[in-house]
Amino acid sequence: MKRKLFLTGMAIAICMVSCTEENLEVIENPVQTGDEIIFGSSLQNETPDTKTEYGERTSTGIPVYWVNGDKVAIFCAQASQPADRLVNYVITRQEGNPAASASVTKDELENAGLQWGNSDVHRFYAFYPADAVKGSSEENETGMITANIPVTQRPESWQEGELNGVKTYFGLPNMDYAYMYAHTSVKKSELPEGSPINLEFKNLVTVLDITVQGPEDGGSPITVSNININAVDGANVILTGDFTCNIRGAGDNTDEVTAECTAAGNLDEVRNRISIPCFNAETNEFITLNSGEQLNVKAYIIPDDDESHIINPRQLQIVVSIMNGAAKRKLLQTANVVPHKVNRVILPHLTSGGTNFWMSDLNPNIYVTELSLPGSKMSLLTAANGANIVYQTQSIAQQLEDGVRAFIFQTERMRNNEIRLTVNGNELDLTLADALGQIADFLETCETNEKQETAFVLVTYNAGAGSEAQWFNALQQTINTCASNSRYRIFNGTMSPSTTFGDVANKIIVKANYNSNGMIASAGTAPMLHTLWETAYVDGGVPMTWNDPKSASVFTWLYQEVTSVLDTDRNENEKASAESTEEQKHQYIQTIFEESVNAYQNNATHDIWFMNDLGGYYYYQTEITGPLGGHWGWTEHEDPAGLAEEMNNFGVQLLQERTENAGLGLVFMNFADKQEGSGVNYRSDWLIQTVIDNNFKFQLRTRGSETGQSYNAFCTSDGNAISWDE
């Protein structure tokens, strides 16, 4: 059914009432047992969001109009037919009066509708939308709804308009989550034959109507990638996921109706957040706000009627993720969020800049294998370090500030057994310990500021003095030395599938690639992950060990690490070859992302680490001709910039379209920063933020069910934010 949506705004309550005269003095021809029950409806203003149409915003809310084909489910335990006492009805609205129905008919005309039973009093329970109803409870004479509010609440579309005279980008919500219910009791002996039943609907969910203001006058445009709503106070706080509600009326009193809702499904998942992507699929762009502009979205929260309060929203924090700076946070006071109502929140003007401490908003009990970490390919291959082929332009410190949390270091062994980082096969004046120290400095700053972040470092072999085995032994010695010194913050605990983000917070996880079993034949132990590297793409993954490279596998390492990609459009030598073609690289990237979804759905032990390398370079050869046109040879070309532009855009498109639960693991890229003239040129900023946002879009699995840390903030009594939290 196509649903037309107009400007959306704040809304409060809904009524669906009879379209016929009430309180008749004379009752003629009362309805009889076996007669089919008739329903009628109209809609009033000040309504919550539904799947129906919206009129223009008023001072108190917005009018809601039926859309032909809207369905409501009605249950009556006293009805004589059908057997389950539950029937879906379809609305046809009146011409010229879209707030009222011209008819309310059975969804399936060939089947019986609800029919009057022997009892005089009949109790009716109605739900909107109808397809949310999964059952009923005749024994307890209640209506029951089994439904779901997802973590990711992606707008169905974006529409430009005005709100209070300000240009606004409206993210039109998916109305499937705007649940409503109704209850009424009717005595058939007092109801004239042919009269419809009055049904008054009430809002079931809690709604946040969020307005984000662009930069103040004169400020540079700011691109918004995602808006998160987090419950940050108390344990077992649940905002999303499966829930059931029983609707109960108190005898014949239609004014006393309760909706007793209880969380259902897996309680060991991240369910204390909501994520609203700000990516416009029609334009393939994120929403960018100039000064004098704003965006408006709605967030739906499951009901909070459970006596144990495990689905009580408690304190809610809104986090706005932006491309060019740190995420902006605002804590809402609990008393300002009213259950079963639409709560309007106006956030401050956005500002750019600042360090992106994004991991500090994560639940620390998420399993570390389910995290999504943006990474930098060949992290030190910069012009400043003398690289012939440049993969990065920014320092490790800047990459960390921009949200990067995974790195690849090429290393070699010196004759004094020291491990140094290399560029173009030449050692830098930088030891591995020095590089780890740079990351440790960032993590120390995080801890000083009461933030929780982590970093992943992949160390690879790049020749040097001595044999490969000597390199590996020297690497283990370096890591052991660093691990014994708290300054380097090496994770030195036990790494297993049950390890969580909280376990590794403000620590560095180290992994080493080895190229053959002979390379580790004489190896000892060190707090590192280890895998064999044999080819650029492995179908099904390889065993990964912890501490002792020769020990039993603890994880599976599922990766694609294609670096050279043949550019068939520019290549002139038919014999030129690379690790893959562009088409194959695309397929490898997509396969790894798909495998992460499969693992989430089918691998409850969460013992797979994923690595998806979107970096590398286009490789092609062009012919060298002599003065008289003869063939003199071939010139080789490596183009990391061209590959970055293609693969980064490809990755963003894949991930923005994805709707399934799953972490991404490690996602490496060229030019892994958000700076103008660098990462921005290749949309690395988009890819970094898309990977970051993936951590907040899904119900990732956790160990235990504690929420993240609490935050302090101030909010005015009307829910409008004065300033962002520091």
Tab-separated table of N, CA, C and O in Angstrom, residues 545-585:
chain	number	residue	atom	x	y	z
A	545	THR	N	45.140	-18.007	16.821
A	545	THR	CA	45.513	-18.388	18.181
A	545	THR	C	45.797	-17.145	19.011
A	545	THR	O	45.972	-16.036	18.484
A	546	TRP	N	45.863	-17.353	20.303
A	546	TRP	CA	46.223	-16.283	21.233
A	546	TRP	C	47.436	-16.724	22.050
A	546	TRP	O	47.508	-17.851	22.518
A	547	ASN	N	48.391	-15.823	22.207
A	547	ASN	CA	49.550	-16.002	23.073
A	547	ASN	C	50.598	-16.938	22.458
A	547	ASN	O	51.711	-16.530	22.181
A	548	ASP	N	50.256	-18.194	22.243
A	548	ASP	CA	51.183	-19.157	21.653
A	548	ASP	C	50.747	-19.445	20.218
A	548	ASP	O	49.664	-20.000	19.996
A	549	PRO	N	51.558	-19.080	19.213
A	549	PRO	CA	51.121	-19.275	17.817
A	549	PRO	C	50.939	-20.739	17.445
A	549	PRO	O	50.268	-21.045	16.458
A	550	LYS	N	51.505	-21.642	18.232
A	550	LYS	CA	51.399	-23.078	17.918
A	550	LYS	C	50.282	-23.760	18.713
A	550	LYS	O	50.109	-24.972	18.603
A	551	SER	N	49.536	-22.990	19.497
A	551	SER	CA	48.491	-23.575	20.340
A	551	SER	C	47.218	-23.811	19.535
A	551	SER	O	47.133	-23.487	18.348
A	552	ALA	N	46.228	-24.362	20.206
A	552	ALA	CA	44.940	-24.629	19.562
A	552	ALA	C	44.255	-23.317	19.183
A	552	ALA	O	44.404	-22.289	19.856
A	553	SER	N	43.497	-23.386	18.126
A	553	SER	CA	42.797	-22.195	17.636
A	553	SER	C	41.762	-21.712	18.648
A	553	SER	O	41.036	-22.507	19.250
A	554	VAL	N	41.699	-20.399	18.818
A	554	VAL	CA	40.700	-19.768	19.690
A	554	VAL	C	39.612	-19.103	18.862
A	554	VAL	O	38.442	-19.087	19.238
A	555	PHE	N	40.022	-18.534	17.709
A	555	PHE	CA	39.099	-17.828	16.825
A	555	PHE	C	39.314	-18.312	15.390
A	555	PHE	O	40.270	-19.023	15.087
A	556	THR	N	38.413	-17.869	14.524
A	556	THR	CA	38.613	-17.965	13.075
A	556	THR	C	38.830	-16.559	12.546
A	556	THR	O	38.107	-15.625	12.921
A	557	TRP	N	39.833	-16.398	11.684
A	557	TRP	CA	40.160	-15.115	11.068
A	557	TRP	C	39.653	-15.170	9.631
A	557	TRP	O	40.175	-15.896	8.792
A	558	LEU	N	38.588	-14.434	9.352
A	558	LEU	CA	37.968	-14.452	8.026
A	558	LEU	C	38.266	-13.108	7.359
A	558	LEU	O	37.794	-12.068	7.825
A	559	TYR	N	39.034	-13.142	6.298
A	559	TYR	CA	39.545	-11.879	5.771
A	559	TYR	C	39.612	-11.866	4.259
A	559	TYR	O	39.629	-12.894	3.595
A	560	GLN	N	39.675	-10.640	3.715
A	560	GLN	CA	40.170	-10.410	2.365
A	560	GLN	C	41.132	-9.238	2.475
A	560	GLN	O	40.853	-8.216	3.082
A	561	GLU	N	42.319	-9.421	1.909
A	561	GLU	CA	43.391	-8.434	2.020
A	561	GLU	C	44.013	-8.200	0.651
A	561	GLU	O	45.233	-8.136	0.494
A	562	VAL	N	43.150	-8.036	-0.351
A	562	VAL	CA	43.625	-7.775	-1.712
A	562	VAL	C	44.212	-6.367	-1.757
A	562	VAL	O	43.524	-5.392	-1.444
A	563	THR	N	45.475	-6.276	-2.156
A	563	THR	CA	46.136	-4.972	-2.229
A	563	THR	C	46.259	-4.477	-3.664
A	563	THR	O	45.973	-3.319	-3.953
A	564	SER	N	46.676	-5.334	-4.600
A	564	SER	CA	46.840	-4.916	-5.998
A	564	SER	C	45.620	-5.343	-6.809
A	564	SER	O	45.227	-6.512	-6.810
A	565	VAL	N	45.021	-4.363	-7.489
A	565	VAL	CA	43.798	-4.593	-8.266
A	565	VAL	C	44.075	-4.185	-9.714
A	565	VAL	O	44.440	-3.024	-9.983
A	566	LEU	N	43.922	-5.104	-10.622
A	566	LEU	CA	44.221	-4.829	-12.026
A	566	LEU	C	43.193	-3.847	-12.601
A	566	LEU	O	41.985	-4.082	-12.543
A	567	ASP	N	43.707	-2.751	-13.148
A	567	ASP	CA	42.859	-1.750	-13.797
A	567	ASP	C	42.796	-2.077	-15.286
A	567	ASP	O	43.666	-1.695	-16.062
A	568	THR	N	41.783	-2.798	-15.690
A	568	THR	CA	41.694	-3.265	-17.081
A	568	THR	C	41.456	-2.116	-18.054
A	568	THR	O	41.820	-2.222	-19.230
A	569	ASP	N	40.870	-1.005	-17.587
A	569	ASP	CA	40.603	0.123	-18.490
A	569	ASP	C	41.887	0.837	-18.898
A	569	ASP	O	42.002	1.326	-20.026
A	570	ARG	N	42.858	0.898	-17.992
A	570	ARG	CA	44.096	1.620	-18.299
A	570	ARG	C	45.263	0.692	-18.641
A	570	ARG	O	46.317	1.156	-19.085
A	571	ASN	N	45.096	-0.585	-18.408
A	571	ASN	CA	46.199	-1.528	-18.639
A	571	ASN	C	46.381	-1.812	-20.139
A	571	ASN	O	45.428	-2.072	-20.863
A	572	GLU	N	47.645	-1.768	-20.588
A	572	GLU	CA	47.946	-2.009	-21.998
A	572	GLU	C	48.689	-3.313	-22.224
A	572	GLU	O	48.861	-3.733	-23.365
A	573	ASN	N	49.131	-3.948	-21.156
A	573	ASN	CA	49.886	-5.196	-21.289
A	573	ASN	C	48.979	-6.361	-20.915
A	573	ASN	O	48.590	-6.520	-19.764
A	574	GLU	N	48.645	-7.179	-21.879
A	574	GLU	CA	47.743	-8.292	-21.635
A	574	GLU	C	48.304	-9.288	-20.635
A	574	GLU	O	47.562	-10.042	-20.006
A	575	LYS	N	49.616	-9.309	-20.476
A	575	LYS	CA	50.239	-10.253	-19.561
A	575	LYS	C	50.336	-9.716	-18.133
A	575	LYS	O	50.747	-10.443	-17.228
A	576	ALA	N	49.988	-8.458	-17.924
A	576	ALA	CA	50.051	-7.875	-16.575
A	576	ALA	C	49.028	-8.554	-15.681
A	576	ALA	O	47.908	-8.881	-16.109
A	577	SER	N	49.402	-8.793	-14.448
A	577	SER	CA	48.496	-9.459	-13.510
A	577	SER	C	48.565	-8.793	-12.141
A	577	SER	O	49.525	-8.075	-11.830
A	578	ALA	N	47.534	-9.036	-11.345
A	578	ALA	CA	47.459	-8.501	-9.983
A	578	ALA	C	46.734	-9.522	-9.123
A	578	ALA	O	46.358	-10.609	-9.590
A	579	GLU	N	46.551	-9.186	-7.845
A	579	GLU	CA	45.892	-10.129	-6.935
A	579	GLU	C	44.424	-10.330	-7.290
A	579	GLU	O	43.846	-11.382	-6.987
A	580	SER	N	43.800	-9.335	-7.915
A	580	SER	CA	42.396	-9.490	-8.316
A	580	SER	C	42.062	-8.433	-9.350
A	580	SER	O	42.801	-7.468	-9.552
A	581	THR	N	40.927	-8.623	-9.986
A	581	THR	CA	40.345	-7.572	-10.812
A	581	THR	C	39.462	-6.688	-9.927
A	581	THR	O	39.203	-7.020	-8.759
A	582	GLU	N	38.983	-5.585	-10.467
A	582	GLU	CA	38.078	-4.718	-9.716
A	582	GLU	C	36.801	-5.471	-9.348
A	582	GLU	O	36.304	-5.373	-8.219
A	583	GLU	N	36.280	-6.225	-10.295
A	583	GLU	CA	35.058	-6.995	-10.041
A	583	GLU	C	35.269	-8.005	-8.916
A	583	GLU	O	34.406	-8.184	-8.049
A	584	GLN	N	36.420	-8.666	-8.910
A	584	GLN	CA	36.699	-9.638	-7.854
A	584	GLN	C	36.850	-8.952	-6.495
A	584	GLN	O	36.357	-9.448	-5.486
A	585	LYS	N	37.528	-7.810	-6.483
A	585	LYS	CA	37.677	-7.060	-5.227
A	585	LYS	C	36.307	-6.674	-4.684
A	585	LYS	O	36.040	-6.802	-3.482
